[in-house]
C-alpha positions as a Markdown table, in Angstrom:
| # | Residue | x | y | z |
|---|---|---|---|---|
| 1 | Met | 22.2 | -37.7 | 48.1 |
| 2 | Ile | 19.6 | -39.7 | 45.8 |
| 3 | His | 18.7 | -43.2 | 47.0 |
| 4 | Phe | 18.1 | -45.1 | 43.5 |
| 5 | Tyr | 16.7 | -48.1 | 43.5 |
| 6 | Phe | 17.3 | -50.2 | 40.6 |
| 7 | His | 17.3 | -53.1 | 38.8 |
| 8 | Pro | 19.5 | -54.0 | 35.2 |
| 9 | Thr | 16.0 | -53.3 | 33.1 |
| 10 | Pro | 15.0 | -50.3 | 30.7 |
| 11 | Asn | 13.5 | -48.0 | 32.6 |
| 12 | Pro | 16.2 | -47.8 | 35.4 |
| 13 | Ala | 18.7 | -47.5 | 32.7 |
| 14 | Lys | 17.3 | -44.0 | 31.9 |
| 15 | Ile | 17.4 | -42.8 | 35.4 |
| 16 | Ala | 21.4 | -44.5 | 35.6 |
| 17 | Leu | 22.0 | -42.1 | 32.5 |
| 18 | Phe | 20.7 | -38.7 | 34.2 |
| 19 | Leu | 22.4 | -39.3 | 37.3 |
| 20 | Glu | 25.7 | -39.9 | 35.8 |
| 21 | Glu | 25.1 | -37.4 | 33.1 |
| 22 | Ser | 24.0 | -34.8 | 35.9 |
| 23 | Gly | 26.7 | -35.8 | 38.1 |
| 24 | Leu | 24.3 | -35.5 | 41.0 |
| 25 | Pro | 25.3 | -37.9 | 43.9 |
| 26 | Tyr | 23.3 | -41.1 | 44.3 |
| 27 | Glu | 23.5 | -44.2 | 46.4 |
| 28 | Leu | 22.3 | -47.3 | 44.4 |
| 29 | Ile | 20.1 | -49.8 | 45.7 |
| 30 | Pro | 19.8 | -53.1 | 44.1 |
| 31 | Val | 16.0 | -54.5 | 44.2 |
| 32 | Asp | 16.2 | -57.8 | 42.7 |
| 33 | Thr | 12.7 | -58.2 | 40.9 |
| 34 | Ser | 13.3 | -61.9 | 40.0 |
| 35 | Lys | 13.5 | -62.4 | 43.9 |
| 36 | Gly | 10.3 | -60.4 | 44.2 |
| 37 | Glu | 12.3 | -57.7 | 46.6 |
| 38 | Gln | 9.9 | -55.3 | 44.9 |
| 39 | His | 6.9 | -56.5 | 46.8 |
| 40 | Thr | 8.3 | -55.8 | 50.4 |
| 41 | Pro | 6.4 | -53.6 | 52.6 |
| 42 | Ala | 9.6 | -51.5 | 53.0 |
| 43 | Phe | 9.9 | -51.2 | 48.9 |
| 44 | Arg | 6.0 | -50.6 | 48.9 |
| 45 | Arg | 6.3 | -47.7 | 51.1 |
| 46 | Ile | 8.5 | -46.3 | 48.5 |
| 47 | Asn | 6.4 | -47.4 | 45.2 |
| 48 | Pro | 3.0 | -48.5 | 45.9 |
| 49 | Asn | 3.3 | -49.7 | 42.1 |
| 50 | Gly | 6.3 | -52.5 | 42.7 |
| 51 | Lys | 8.1 | -51.6 | 40.1 |
| 52 | Val | 11.4 | -50.1 | 39.5 |
| 53 | Pro | 13.1 | -47.4 | 39.2 |
| 54 | Ala | 12.1 | -45.4 | 42.3 |
| 55 | Ile | 14.2 | -42.7 | 44.1 |
| 56 | Val | 14.2 | -41.2 | 47.6 |
| 57 | Asp | 15.8 | -37.6 | 47.4 |
| 58 | Pro | 16.4 | -36.2 | 51.2 |
| 59 | Asp | 16.6 | -32.9 | 49.9 |
| 60 | Gly | 13.2 | -32.8 | 48.2 |
| 61 | Pro | 11.1 | -29.3 | 47.2 |
| 62 | Gly | 11.3 | -27.2 | 50.5 |
| 63 | Gly | 14.1 | -29.3 | 51.9 |
| 64 | Arg | 11.7 | -32.6 | 53.1 |
| 65 | Glu | 12.2 | -35.7 | 51.9 |
| 66 | Ala | 10.7 | -36.7 | 48.4 |
| 67 | Arg | 10.1 | -40.1 | 46.8 |
| 68 | Val | 9.6 | -40.2 | 43.3 |
| 69 | Phe | 8.6 | -43.6 | 41.2 |
| 70 | Asp | 8.3 | -44.0 | 37.5 |
| 71 | Ser | 11.0 | -43.3 | 35.3 |
| 72 | Thr | 9.1 | -40.4 | 33.0 |
| 73 | Ala | 8.4 | -38.9 | 36.4 |
| 74 | Ile | 11.8 | -39.0 | 37.9 |
| 75 | Leu | 13.2 | -37.8 | 34.6 |
| 76 | Ile | 11.4 | -34.8 | 35.0 |
| 77 | Tyr | 12.0 | -34.4 | 38.5 |
| 78 | Leu | 15.7 | -34.7 | 38.4 |
| 79 | Ala | 15.8 | -32.4 | 35.2 |
| 80 | Glu | 13.7 | -29.9 | 37.1 |
| 81 | Lys | 16.0 | -30.0 | 40.3 |
| 82 | Thr | 18.9 | -29.6 | 38.4 |
| 83 | Gly | 18.1 | -27.4 | 35.7 |
| 84 | Gly | 19.4 | -29.3 | 32.9 |
| 85 | Phe | 18.6 | -31.5 | 29.8 |
| 86 | Leu | 15.2 | -29.8 | 29.7 |
| 87 | Gly | 15.8 | -27.9 | 26.4 |
| 88 | Ala | 14.6 | -24.6 | 26.0 |
| 89 | Pro | 11.5 | -23.4 | 27.4 |
| 90 | Thr | 10.0 | -23.1 | 23.8 |
| 91 | Asp | 10.6 | -26.9 | 23.7 |
| 92 | Arg | 8.4 | -27.9 | 26.6 |
| 93 | Pro | 5.1 | -28.8 | 24.4 |
| 94 | Glu | 7.5 | -31.1 | 22.3 |
| 95 | Leu | 9.1 | -32.2 | 25.4 |
| 96 | Leu | 6.4 | -33.4 | 27.2 |
| 97 | Ser | 4.5 | -34.9 | 24.2 |
| 98 | Trp | 7.7 | -37.1 | 23.2 |
| 99 | Leu | 8.5 | -38.1 | 26.6 |
| 100 | Leu | 4.8 | -39.1 | 26.9 |
| 101 | Phe | 4.8 | -40.8 | 23.7 |
| 102 | Ile | 7.8 | -43.3 | 24.9 |
| 103 | Ala | 6.1 | -43.4 | 28.3 |
| 104 | Ser | 3.0 | -44.6 | 27.2 |
| 105 | Gly | 3.5 | -46.1 | 24.1 |
| 106 | Leu | 7.1 | -47.2 | 22.7 |
| 107 | Gly | 7.7 | -48.2 | 26.5 |
| 108 | Pro | 4.8 | -50.5 | 26.9 |
| 109 | Phe | 4.5 | -52.1 | 23.9 |
| 110 | Ser | 8.4 | -52.9 | 23.6 |
| 111 | Gly | 8.0 | -54.5 | 27.0 |
| 112 | Gln | 4.9 | -56.9 | 25.7 |
| 113 | Ala | 6.5 | -57.6 | 22.3 |
| 114 | Val | 9.3 | -58.7 | 24.7 |
| 115 | His | 7.2 | -60.4 | 27.1 |
| 116 | Phe | 5.4 | -62.5 | 24.8 |
| 117 | Gln | 8.0 | -63.5 | 22.6 |
| 118 | Phe | 10.7 | -64.7 | 25.5 |
| 119 | Ala | 8.4 | -65.3 | 28.6 |
| 120 | Ala | 4.9 | -66.1 | 27.7 |
| 121 | Pro | 3.8 | -69.6 | 26.7 |
| 122 | Glu | 4.2 | -70.8 | 22.9 |
| 123 | Gly | 0.9 | -70.5 | 20.6 |
| 124 | Leu | -0.2 | -66.9 | 21.4 |
| 125 | Asp | 0.8 | -65.9 | 18.0 |
| 126 | Tyr | -2.1 | -63.1 | 18.0 |
| 127 | Ala | -0.4 | -61.3 | 20.9 |
| 128 | Val | 3.1 | -61.5 | 19.5 |
| 129 | Thr | 2.0 | -60.2 | 16.5 |
| 130 | Arg | -0.1 | -57.4 | 18.0 |
| 131 | Tyr | 2.4 | -55.8 | 20.1 |
| 132 | Arg | 5.6 | -56.5 | 18.1 |
| 133 | Arg | 3.9 | -54.5 | 15.5 |
| 134 | Glu | 2.8 | -52.1 | 17.5 |
| 135 | Ala | 6.0 | -51.5 | 18.9 |
| 136 | Glu | 7.5 | -51.1 | 15.5 |
| 137 | Arg | 4.7 | -48.6 | 14.7 |
| 138 | His | 6.0 | -46.5 | 17.7 |
| 139 | Tyr | 9.5 | -47.0 | 16.1 |
| 140 | Gln | 8.3 | -45.6 | 12.6 |
| 141 | Val | 6.7 | -42.4 | 14.3 |
| 142 | Leu | 9.6 | -41.4 | 16.2 |
| 143 | Asn | 12.0 | -42.2 | 13.2 |
| 144 | Asp | 9.9 | -39.8 | 11.1 |
| 145 | His | 9.9 | -37.2 | 13.6 |
| 146 | Leu | 13.7 | -37.3 | 13.4 |
| 147 | Glu | 14.3 | -36.8 | 10.0 |
| 148 | Gly | 16.3 | -34.2 | 9.9 |
| 149 | Arg | 17.0 | -33.4 | 13.7 |
| 150 | Glu | 19.6 | -34.5 | 15.8 |
| 151 | Phe | 17.4 | -34.6 | 19.0 |
| 152 | Ile | 14.0 | -35.6 | 19.8 |
| 153 | Ala | 12.6 | -32.2 | 21.3 |
| 154 | Gly | 14.6 | -28.8 | 20.4 |
| 155 | Asp | 18.2 | -28.4 | 19.2 |
| 156 | Thr | 19.6 | -30.0 | 22.4 |
| 157 | Tyr | 20.2 | -33.4 | 24.3 |
| 158 | Thr | 17.5 | -33.9 | 26.8 |
| 159 | Ile | 15.7 | -36.1 | 29.2 |
| 160 | Ala | 13.2 | -37.2 | 25.9 |
| 161 | Asp | 16.8 | -38.8 | 24.4 |
| 162 | Met | 17.8 | -40.8 | 27.6 |
| 163 | Ser | 14.1 | -42.0 | 27.5 |
| 164 | Ala | 14.2 | -43.5 | 24.1 |
| 165 | Trp | 17.7 | -44.8 | 24.8 |
| 166 | Gly | 16.7 | -47.0 | 27.6 |
| 167 | Trp | 14.0 | -49.0 | 25.4 |
| 168 | Leu | 15.9 | -48.6 | 21.9 |
| 169 | Asp | 18.8 | -50.6 | 23.5 |
| 170 | Arg | 16.8 | -53.8 | 23.6 |
| 171 | Ala | 15.6 | -53.7 | 20.0 |
| 172 | Ala | 17.0 | -56.6 | 19.5 |
| 173 | Arg | 14.5 | -58.2 | 21.8 |
| 174 | Val | 12.0 | -56.5 | 20.8 |
| 175 | Arg | 12.5 | -57.2 | 17.3 |
| 176 | Lys | 13.2 | -60.8 | 18.0 |
| 177 | Gly | 15.6 | -62.8 | 15.0 |
| 178 | Ala | 16.2 | -59.2 | 13.6 |
| 179 | Asp | 19.9 | -59.1 | 12.3 |
| 180 | Asp | 19.8 | -55.6 | 12.8 |
| 181 | Pro | 16.9 | -54.6 | 14.2 |
| 182 | Leu | 17.1 | -50.8 | 13.9 |
| 183 | Glu | 18.2 | -51.2 | 10.0 |
| 184 | Pro | 14.8 | -50.0 | 9.1 |
| 185 | Phe | 14.9 | -47.2 | 11.5 |
| 186 | Pro | 17.9 | -45.1 | 10.4 |
| 187 | Asn | 17.0 | -42.0 | 12.4 |
| 188 | Leu | 16.4 | -44.2 | 15.3 |
| 189 | Arg | 19.6 | -45.7 | 14.7 |
| 190 | Arg | 21.7 | -42.5 | 14.7 |
| 191 | Leu | 20.0 | -41.2 | 17.6 |
| 192 | Phe | 20.7 | -44.5 | 20.1 |
| 193 | Leu | 24.6 | -44.6 | 18.5 |
| 194 | Asn | 24.8 | -41.2 | 19.5 |
| 195 | Val | 23.5 | -41.6 | 22.5 |
| 196 | Asp | 25.1 | -44.6 | 23.3 |
| 197 | Ala | 28.7 | -43.0 | 22.6 |
| 198 | Arg | 28.2 | -40.4 | 25.5 |
| 199 | Pro | 30.8 | -41.4 | 28.3 |
| 200 | Ala | 27.8 | -41.1 | 30.9 |
| 201 | Ala | 26.2 | -43.9 | 28.7 |
| 202 | Ala | 29.4 | -46.0 | 29.4 |
| 203 | Arg | 29.1 | -45.7 | 32.9 |
| 204 | Ala | 25.3 | -46.3 | 32.9 |
| 205 | Arg | 26.2 | -49.3 | 31.8 |
| 206 | Glu | 28.3 | -50.6 | 34.6 |
| 207 | Val | 25.7 | -49.5 | 37.1 |
| 208 | Gly | 24.9 | -52.4 | 39.2 |
| 209 | Lys | 27.6 | -54.5 | 37.6 |
| 210 | Asp | 29.1 | -55.5 | 40.9 |
| 211 | His | 25.5 | -56.8 | 42.3 |
| 212 | Ala | 24.7 | -60.4 | 41.5 |
| 213 | Phe | 20.8 | -60.0 | 40.7 |
| 214 | Lys | 19.5 | -63.2 | 40.2 |
| 215 | Arg | 19.5 | -64.6 | 36.4 |
| 216 | Ala | 17.6 | -68.0 | 36.6 |
| 217 | Asn | 14.0 | -67.7 | 34.9 |
| 218 | Asp | 12.5 | -70.5 | 37.6 |
| 219 | Glu | 9.2 | -70.5 | 39.4 |
| 220 | Glu | 10.2 | -68.0 | 42.0 |
| 221 | Thr | 10.9 | -65.6 | 39.1 |
| 222 | Arg | 7.8 | -66.0 | 37.1 |
| 223 | Arg | 5.5 | -65.3 | 40.1 |
| 224 | Ser | 7.9 | -62.4 | 41.4 |
| 225 | Leu | 7.5 | -60.6 | 37.6 |
| 226 | Tyr | 4.1 | -61.5 | 36.9 |
| 227 | Pro | 1.6 | -62.0 | 40.2 |
| 228 | Ser | -1.4 | -61.2 | 38.7 |
| 229 | Asn | -0.9 | -64.6 | 36.9 |
| 230 | Tyr | -1.0 | -65.8 | 40.5 |
| 231 | Pro | -3.8 | -64.3 | 42.1 |
| 232 | Ser | -3.9 | -67.0 | 45.0 |
| 233 | Ala | -0.3 | -65.7 | 45.7 |
| 234 | Ala | -1.8 | -61.9 | 46.1 |
């Protein structure tokens, strides 16, 4: 059984979606990042970078226990383990390219756009503009690619679509103040709605709902989420 280390944020949501799509049995292990649980020695042995998601697979390659961290690495690992959601072999170059486009561009710029619009001190207008516009540029690149396509890579639903879903779900925060954040990107909206309508997506949204994750944005939360801002506490 897969041990799935989870907090209700975009990158873990992608893994929840894959697990629900594939039917792989898993045990959910909440990691309350607002309380700093990602920095404990026990969790750092699983992910030295102190981030969620992460998994431990007791039945890894060769029957040995395997730990995998980073959402893209986990998606690839689980897809290869199950043989599902990888598209055709001829789709592999496109699949890897778009997965890493999301992992290195759309996702991080979206995350920074959210941070500077909601968490950072006021007055950092350059950073707000920089990250929001870059997130929107990445939206446009993917939107253009999806013209005339149902899915991101090849002709079938893959882990690239799951990866995009995780961050497109937060478009209202990325594009703060927009009445309809995906309106300028109709192909992205179509992809998101198609994935979101899947029964597995509804189940993925319920993952972790029975755990009382901390919601308060207090000093403990800020030190837990942004430890590099507090080097003396590192």
